[in-house]
């Protein structure tokens, strides 16, 4: 049985990845310090003792575990959470990744690093291709995350050059879906929860900044496929949905779809929520869209779930979970 470690395994993406790996028959170890993750996300796996184990631990702390593969996802991903303790965020990315690379080296394991579109910063090349080096503020409020993830990429490539380690780097673009924490703070969960609770939707700035939203199931498939690529494929590889929306368009879509969910698809009820405008946070990227040519070519991967369908499923999830 393949032994696979998923750090950040109790988080939004990590827990879905654990589901996928358990389903294919691996023995999965989920390591998480529960900073932004929750045991609720992996509760259903805890009973499968031969296939799943939870290790409550910080990714920076020493770990002795014989594994064949490591998916390194441990890191708060939402701006409000990664900015709460920026020094810790930077350490989690850099020291946590170093710790996992050393573990991979010890056991000859393969490591996949969850990097991010944030390595492109506020991009001056659009859409973003992997060969673009980015436009990142090294000393701003997002730097703990952006530079932390860039440092983690550097470590992966240096462990490859120095120690011949098998590494893969995926650059994930905004991904959403069930199991995001209702107070996660990222835009999709914020808008959906606000609309479901009849609160106004908080658009930052004028809402003209863009993002491209990927549904979690597509992303998990992309991550999984990247791990299966030949050892000489390291990436970095963009994973995301290439359809781009302004944040204002997203808000309007949510306002359309949430009442529709209340009327069982009839869509006749108007939303009680309005759109309100709040200050744009510093260094907020103005545009973001992945060029996924590499993923299409190397992985034969293209996202299948478009925004309306993914939002409907996400709304249904939050409707249920907010009632519990
Ligand atoms: P998330 O916050 O739900 O998951 C992160 C998980 O890591 C949480 O369970 C958290 O408790 C855990 N964690 C944080 N610090 C830790 C530490 N020091 N030790 C152990 N565990 C720790 O967010 P997510 O969206 O699931 O993100 C997962 C990974 O994917 C992150 O590395 C993130 O940077 C990356 N990513 C996500 C997106 C996205 O849009 N979802 C985009 C780009 C990159
Ligand atoms: N955003 C917003 N309202 C919110 C949360 C976020 O308008 O309640 C905006 C935010 O300013 C950014 C975009 O939505 O321009 C995406 O934000 P998120 O935190 O989801 O991810 P990131 O900025 O890291 O892409």
Tab-separated table of N, CA and C in Angstrom, residues 107-200:
chain	number	residue	atom	x	y	z
A	107	UNK	N	13.599	9.447	3.211
A	107	UNK	CA	12.904	8.215	2.815
A	107	UNK	C	12.822	8.025	1.301
A	108	UNK	N	13.514	8.878	0.555
A	108	UNK	CA	13.476	8.753	-0.913
A	108	UNK	C	12.080	8.985	-1.461
A	109	UNK	N	11.305	9.818	-0.754
A	109	UNK	CA	9.914	10.076	-1.181
A	109	UNK	C	9.866	11.206	-2.207
A	110	UNK	N	8.743	11.249	-2.903
A	110	UNK	CA	8.476	12.308	-3.877
A	110	UNK	C	7.676	13.400	-3.163
A	111	UNK	N	7.932	14.670	-3.449
A	111	UNK	CA	7.187	15.752	-2.775
A	111	UNK	C	6.543	16.688	-3.782
A	112	UNK	N	5.261	16.946	-3.559
A	112	UNK	CA	4.546	17.949	-4.370
A	112	UNK	C	4.265	19.161	-3.495
A	113	UNK	N	4.696	20.321	-3.967
A	113	UNK	CA	4.514	21.560	-3.215
A	113	UNK	C	3.314	22.334	-3.746
A	114	UNK	N	2.385	22.702	-2.819
A	114	UNK	CA	1.246	23.536	-3.206
A	114	UNK	C	1.692	24.988	-3.218
A	115	UNK	N	2.077	25.467	-4.394
A	115	UNK	CA	2.414	26.875	-4.530
A	115	UNK	C	1.166	27.622	-5.010
A	116	UNK	N	1.346	28.823	-5.478
A	116	UNK	CA	0.183	29.680	-5.679
A	116	UNK	C	0.392	30.693	-6.805
A	117	UNK	N	-0.718	31.146	-7.351
A	117	UNK	CA	-0.683	32.241	-8.335
A	117	UNK	C	-0.101	33.508	-7.716
A	118	UNK	N	-0.087	33.576	-6.371
A	118	UNK	CA	0.483	34.758	-5.695
A	118	UNK	C	1.965	34.927	-5.989
A	119	UNK	N	2.638	33.892	-6.482
A	119	UNK	CA	4.059	34.080	-6.828
A	119	UNK	C	4.181	35.054	-7.993
A	120	UNK	N	3.077	35.285	-8.733
A	120	UNK	CA	3.109	36.278	-9.818
A	120	UNK	C	2.803	37.683	-9.292
A	121	UNK	N	2.383	37.805	-8.024
A	121	UNK	CA	2.101	39.103	-7.414
A	121	UNK	C	0.984	39.828	-8.135
A	122	UNK	N	1.180	41.117	-8.397
A	122	UNK	CA	0.234	41.916	-9.188
A	122	UNK	C	0.772	41.855	-10.623
A	123	UNK	N	0.309	40.886	-11.403
A	123	UNK	CA	1.042	40.525	-12.626
A	123	UNK	C	0.967	41.567	-13.728
A	124	UNK	N	2.086	41.743	-14.405
A	124	UNK	CA	2.139	42.646	-15.554
A	124	UNK	C	2.098	41.867	-16.861
A	125	UNK	N	2.026	40.547	-16.756
A	125	UNK	CA	1.854	39.684	-17.923
A	125	UNK	C	0.516	38.979	-17.742
A	126	UNK	N	-0.314	38.987	-18.791
A	126	UNK	CA	-1.663	38.455	-18.641
A	126	UNK	C	-2.074	37.686	-19.895
A	127	UNK	N	-2.597	36.486	-19.804
A	127	UNK	CA	-2.692	35.644	-18.605
A	127	UNK	C	-1.302	35.231	-18.123
A	128	UNK	N	-1.243	34.658	-16.927
A	128	UNK	CA	0.055	34.331	-16.355
A	128	UNK	C	0.553	32.979	-16.876
A	129	UNK	N	1.762	33.009	-17.413
A	129	UNK	CA	2.429	31.771	-17.866
A	129	UNK	C	3.509	31.425	-16.846
A	130	UNK	N	3.862	30.144	-16.798
A	130	UNK	CA	4.818	29.686	-15.785
A	130	UNK	C	6.185	30.351	-15.933
A	131	UNK	N	6.525	30.768	-17.152
A	131	UNK	CA	7.848	31.363	-17.381
A	131	UNK	C	7.927	32.809	-16.864
A	132	UNK	N	6.790	33.394	-16.491
A	132	UNK	CA	6.774	34.767	-15.967
A	132	UNK	C	7.289	34.772	-14.517
A	133	UNK	N	8.258	35.655	-14.225
A	133	UNK	CA	8.870	35.663	-12.896
A	133	UNK	C	8.069	36.451	-11.857
A	134	UNK	N	7.073	37.189	-12.298
A	134	UNK	CA	6.190	37.838	-11.337
A	134	UNK	C	6.562	39.268	-10.993
A	135	UNK	N	5.664	39.880	-10.224
A	135	UNK	CA	5.774	41.292	-9.860
A	135	UNK	C	5.273	41.391	-8.420
A	136	UNK	N	6.174	41.040	-7.502
A	136	UNK	CA	5.772	40.868	-6.095
A	136	UNK	C	6.421	41.926	-5.215
A	137	UNK	N	5.591	42.543	-4.356
A	137	UNK	CA	6.127	43.455	-3.342
A	137	UNK	C	6.769	42.605	-2.238
A	138	UNK	N	8.079	42.762	-1.983
A	138	UNK	CA	8.720	41.906	-0.981
A	138	UNK	C	8.494	42.362	0.463
A	139	UNK	N	7.902	43.564	0.657
A	139	UNK	CA	7.801	44.093	2.033
A	139	UNK	C	6.380	44.517	2.403
A	140	UNK	N	5.382	44.096	1.629
A	140	UNK	CA	4.000	44.518	1.902
A	140	UNK	C	3.258	43.511	2.770
A	141	UNK	N	1.942	43.759	2.941
A	141	UNK	CA	1.161	42.905	3.845
A	141	UNK	C	0.888	41.515	3.271
A	142	UNK	N	1.024	41.350	1.947
A	142	UNK	CA	0.838	40.019	1.362
A	142	UNK	C	2.152	39.249	1.241
A	143	UNK	N	3.270	39.934	1.540
A	143	UNK	CA	4.588	39.347	1.260
A	143	UNK	C	4.861	38.089	2.070
A	144	UNK	N	4.329	38.029	3.299
A	144	UNK	CA	4.590	36.843	4.135
A	144	UNK	C	4.136	35.585	3.399
A	145	UNK	N	3.049	35.720	2.669
A	145	UNK	CA	2.509	34.577	1.918
A	145	UNK	C	3.220	34.442	0.575
A	146	UNK	N	3.262	35.550	-0.186
A	146	UNK	CA	3.815	35.493	-1.548
A	146	UNK	C	5.288	35.094	-1.532
A	147	UNK	N	6.056	35.776	-0.687
A	147	UNK	CA	7.494	35.488	-0.649
A	147	UNK	C	7.765	34.160	0.058
A	148	UNK	N	6.912	33.822	1.014
A	148	UNK	CA	7.044	32.509	1.663
A	148	UNK	C	6.890	31.391	0.645
A	149	UNK	N	5.877	31.530	-0.213
A	149	UNK	CA	5.632	30.498	-1.233
A	149	UNK	C	6.732	30.512	-2.291
A	150	UNK	N	7.254	31.713	-2.604
A	150	UNK	CA	8.357	31.778	-3.575
A	150	UNK	C	9.594	31.099	-2.976
A	151	UNK	N	9.838	31.371	-1.675
A	151	UNK	CA	10.976	30.727	-0.999
A	151	UNK	C	10.818	29.210	-0.985
A	152	UNK	N	9.585	28.750	-0.788
A	152	UNK	CA	9.336	27.298	-0.771
A	152	UNK	C	9.636	26.698	-2.150
A	153	UNK	N	9.247	27.411	-3.210
A	153	UNK	CA	9.571	26.922	-4.571
A	153	UNK	C	11.089	26.831	-4.743
A	154	UNK	N	11.789	27.866	-4.265
A	154	UNK	CA	13.255	27.880	-4.373
A	154	UNK	C	13.844	26.643	-3.688
A	155	UNK	N	13.357	26.376	-2.473
A	155	UNK	CA	13.868	25.212	-1.734
A	155	UNK	C	13.632	23.914	-2.514
A	156	UNK	N	12.440	23.777	-3.102
A	156	UNK	CA	12.134	22.548	-3.857
A	156	UNK	C	13.138	22.361	-4.993
A	157	UNK	N	13.370	23.423	-5.739
A	157	UNK	CA	14.284	23.303	-6.888
A	157	UNK	C	15.731	23.113	-6.438
A	158	UNK	N	16.117	23.710	-5.302
A	158	UNK	CA	17.485	23.490	-4.815
A	158	UNK	C	17.668	22.085	-4.247
A	159	UNK	N	16.639	21.546	-3.599
A	159	UNK	CA	16.740	20.151	-3.137
A	159	UNK	C	16.856	19.211	-4.340
A	160	UNK	N	16.236	19.585	-5.431
A	160	UNK	CA	16.374	18.781	-6.649
A	160	UNK	C	17.816	18.862	-7.175
A	161	UNK	N	18.310	20.127	-7.295
A	161	UNK	CA	19.661	20.303	-7.862
A	161	UNK	C	20.735	19.715	-6.959
A	162	UNK	N	20.586	19.919	-5.637
A	162	UNK	CA	21.651	19.500	-4.716
A	162	UNK	C	21.542	18.019	-4.355
A	163	UNK	N	20.305	17.553	-4.129
A	163	UNK	CA	20.146	16.180	-3.620
A	163	UNK	C	19.432	15.248	-4.594
A	164	UNK	N	19.052	15.761	-5.752
A	164	UNK	CA	18.372	14.904	-6.736
A	164	UNK	C	16.977	14.477	-6.313
A	165	UNK	N	16.375	15.225	-5.398
A	165	UNK	CA	15.040	14.852	-4.904
A	165	UNK	C	13.977	14.924	-5.996
A	166	UNK	N	12.992	14.067	-5.905
A	166	UNK	CA	11.879	14.124	-6.864
A	166	UNK	C	10.847	15.119	-6.329
A	167	UNK	N	10.723	16.261	-7.000
A	167	UNK	CA	9.787	17.302	-6.539
A	167	UNK	C	8.893	17.745	-7.694
A	168	UNK	N	7.737	18.294	-7.313
A	168	UNK	CA	6.780	18.868	-8.286
A	168	UNK	C	6.217	20.131	-7.641
A	169	UNK	N	6.095	21.175	-8.436
A	169	UNK	CA	5.515	22.416	-7.900
A	169	UNK	C	4.270	22.772	-8.706
A	170	UNK	N	3.112	22.851	-8.016
A	170	UNK	CA	1.888	23.298	-8.692
A	170	UNK	C	1.551	24.706	-8.203
A	171	UNK	N	1.206	25.575	-9.141
A	171	UNK	CA	0.781	26.942	-8.792
A	171	UNK	C	-0.733	26.999	-8.907
A	172	UNK	N	-1.377	27.018	-7.747
A	172	UNK	CA	-2.836	26.947	-7.683
A	172	UNK	C	-3.437	28.346	-7.789
A	173	UNK	N	-4.431	28.496	-8.670
A	173	UNK	CA	-5.184	29.754	-8.791
A	173	UNK	C	-6.493	29.603	-8.005
A	174	UNK	N	-7.081	30.729	-7.607
A	174	UNK	CA	-8.266	30.750	-6.723
A	174	UNK	C	-9.208	29.561	-6.890
A	175	UNK	N	-9.266	28.756	-5.863
A	175	UNK	CA	-10.100	27.554	-5.880
A	175	UNK	C	-11.107	27.627	-4.735
A	176	UNK	N	-12.332	27.159	-4.989
A	176	UNK	CA	-13.414	27.310	-4.017
A	176	UNK	C	-14.237	26.035	-3.987
A	177	UNK	N	-15.124	25.945	-3.003
A	177	UNK	CA	-16.047	24.814	-2.970
A	177	UNK	C	-16.402	24.412	-1.554
A	178	UNK	N	-17.164	23.310	-1.428
A	178	UNK	CA	-17.555	22.788	-0.123
A	178	UNK	C	-16.347	22.554	0.779
A	179	UNK	N	-16.557	22.736	2.078
A	179	UNK	CA	-15.553	22.587	3.137
A	179	UNK	C	-14.684	23.824	3.330
A	180	UNK	N	-14.909	24.888	2.541
A	180	UNK	CA	-14.244	26.134	2.935
A	180	UNK	C	-14.895	26.541	4.250
A	181	UNK	N	-14.104	27.111	5.135
A	181	UNK	CA	-14.665	27.524	6.419
A	181	UNK	C	-15.586	28.732	6.192
A	182	UNK	N	-16.765	28.770	6.842
A	182	UNK	CA	-17.669	29.918	6.625
A	182	UNK	C	-16.990	31.259	6.936
A	183	UNK	N	-16.031	31.249	7.859
A	183	UNK	CA	-15.306	32.500	8.175
A	183	UNK	C	-13.928	32.531	7.523
A	184	UNK	N	-13.775	31.779	6.460
A	184	UNK	CA	-12.469	31.706	5.786
A	184	UNK	C	-11.987	33.083	5.340
A	185	UNK	N	-12.917	33.904	4.860
A	185	UNK	CA	-12.543	35.276	4.476
A	185	UNK	C	-12.265	35.457	2.998
A	186	UNK	N	-12.125	34.343	2.251
A	186	UNK	CA	-11.903	34.505	0.818
A	186	UNK	C	-13.221	34.839	0.136
A	187	UNK	N	-13.106	35.330	-1.100
A	187	UNK	CA	-14.253	36.023	-1.684
A	187	UNK	C	-15.464	35.119	-1.931
A	188	UNK	N	-15.264	33.908	-2.430
A	188	UNK	CA	-16.438	33.086	-2.777
A	188	UNK	C	-17.206	32.714	-1.518
A	189	UNK	N	-16.492	32.211	-0.503
A	189	UNK	CA	-17.208	31.826	0.719
A	189	UNK	C	-17.810	33.060	1.393
A	190	UNK	N	-17.104	34.182	1.390
A	190	UNK	CA	-17.679	35.401	1.975
A	190	UNK	C	-19.005	35.769	1.308
A	191	UNK	N	-19.007	35.853	-0.030
A	191	UNK	CA	-20.227	36.286	-0.734
A	191	UNK	C	-21.370	35.288	-0.522
A	192	UNK	N	-21.052	33.997	-0.606
A	192	UNK	CA	-22.114	32.991	-0.477
A	192	UNK	C	-22.711	33.030	0.933
A	193	UNK	N	-21.853	33.090	1.947
A	193	UNK	CA	-22.348	33.113	3.328
A	193	UNK	C	-23.131	34.410	3.586
A	194	UNK	N	-22.596	35.522	3.095
A	194	UNK	CA	-23.308	36.800	3.281
A	194	UNK	C	-24.696	36.744	2.634
A	195	UNK	N	-24.766	36.243	1.407
A	195	UNK	CA	-26.059	36.201	0.700
A	195	UNK	C	-27.033	35.248	1.399
A	196	UNK	N	-26.520	34.112	1.860
A	196	UNK	CA	-27.407	33.149	2.530
A	196	UNK	C	-27.933	33.714	3.850
A	197	UNK	N	-27.138	34.575	4.482
A	197	UNK	CA	-27.567	35.139	5.774
A	197	UNK	C	-28.279	36.476	5.615
A	198	UNK	N	-28.543	36.861	4.354
A	198	UNK	CA	-29.279	38.105	4.111
A	198	UNK	C	-28.460	39.342	4.415
A	199	UNK	N	-27.129	39.171	4.486
A	199	UNK	CA	-26.262	40.343	4.717
A	199	UNK	C	-25.824	40.917	3.378
A	200	UNK	N	-25.323	42.159	3.427
A	200	UNK	CA	-24.829	42.774	2.190
A	200	UNK	C	-23.485	42.172	1.791
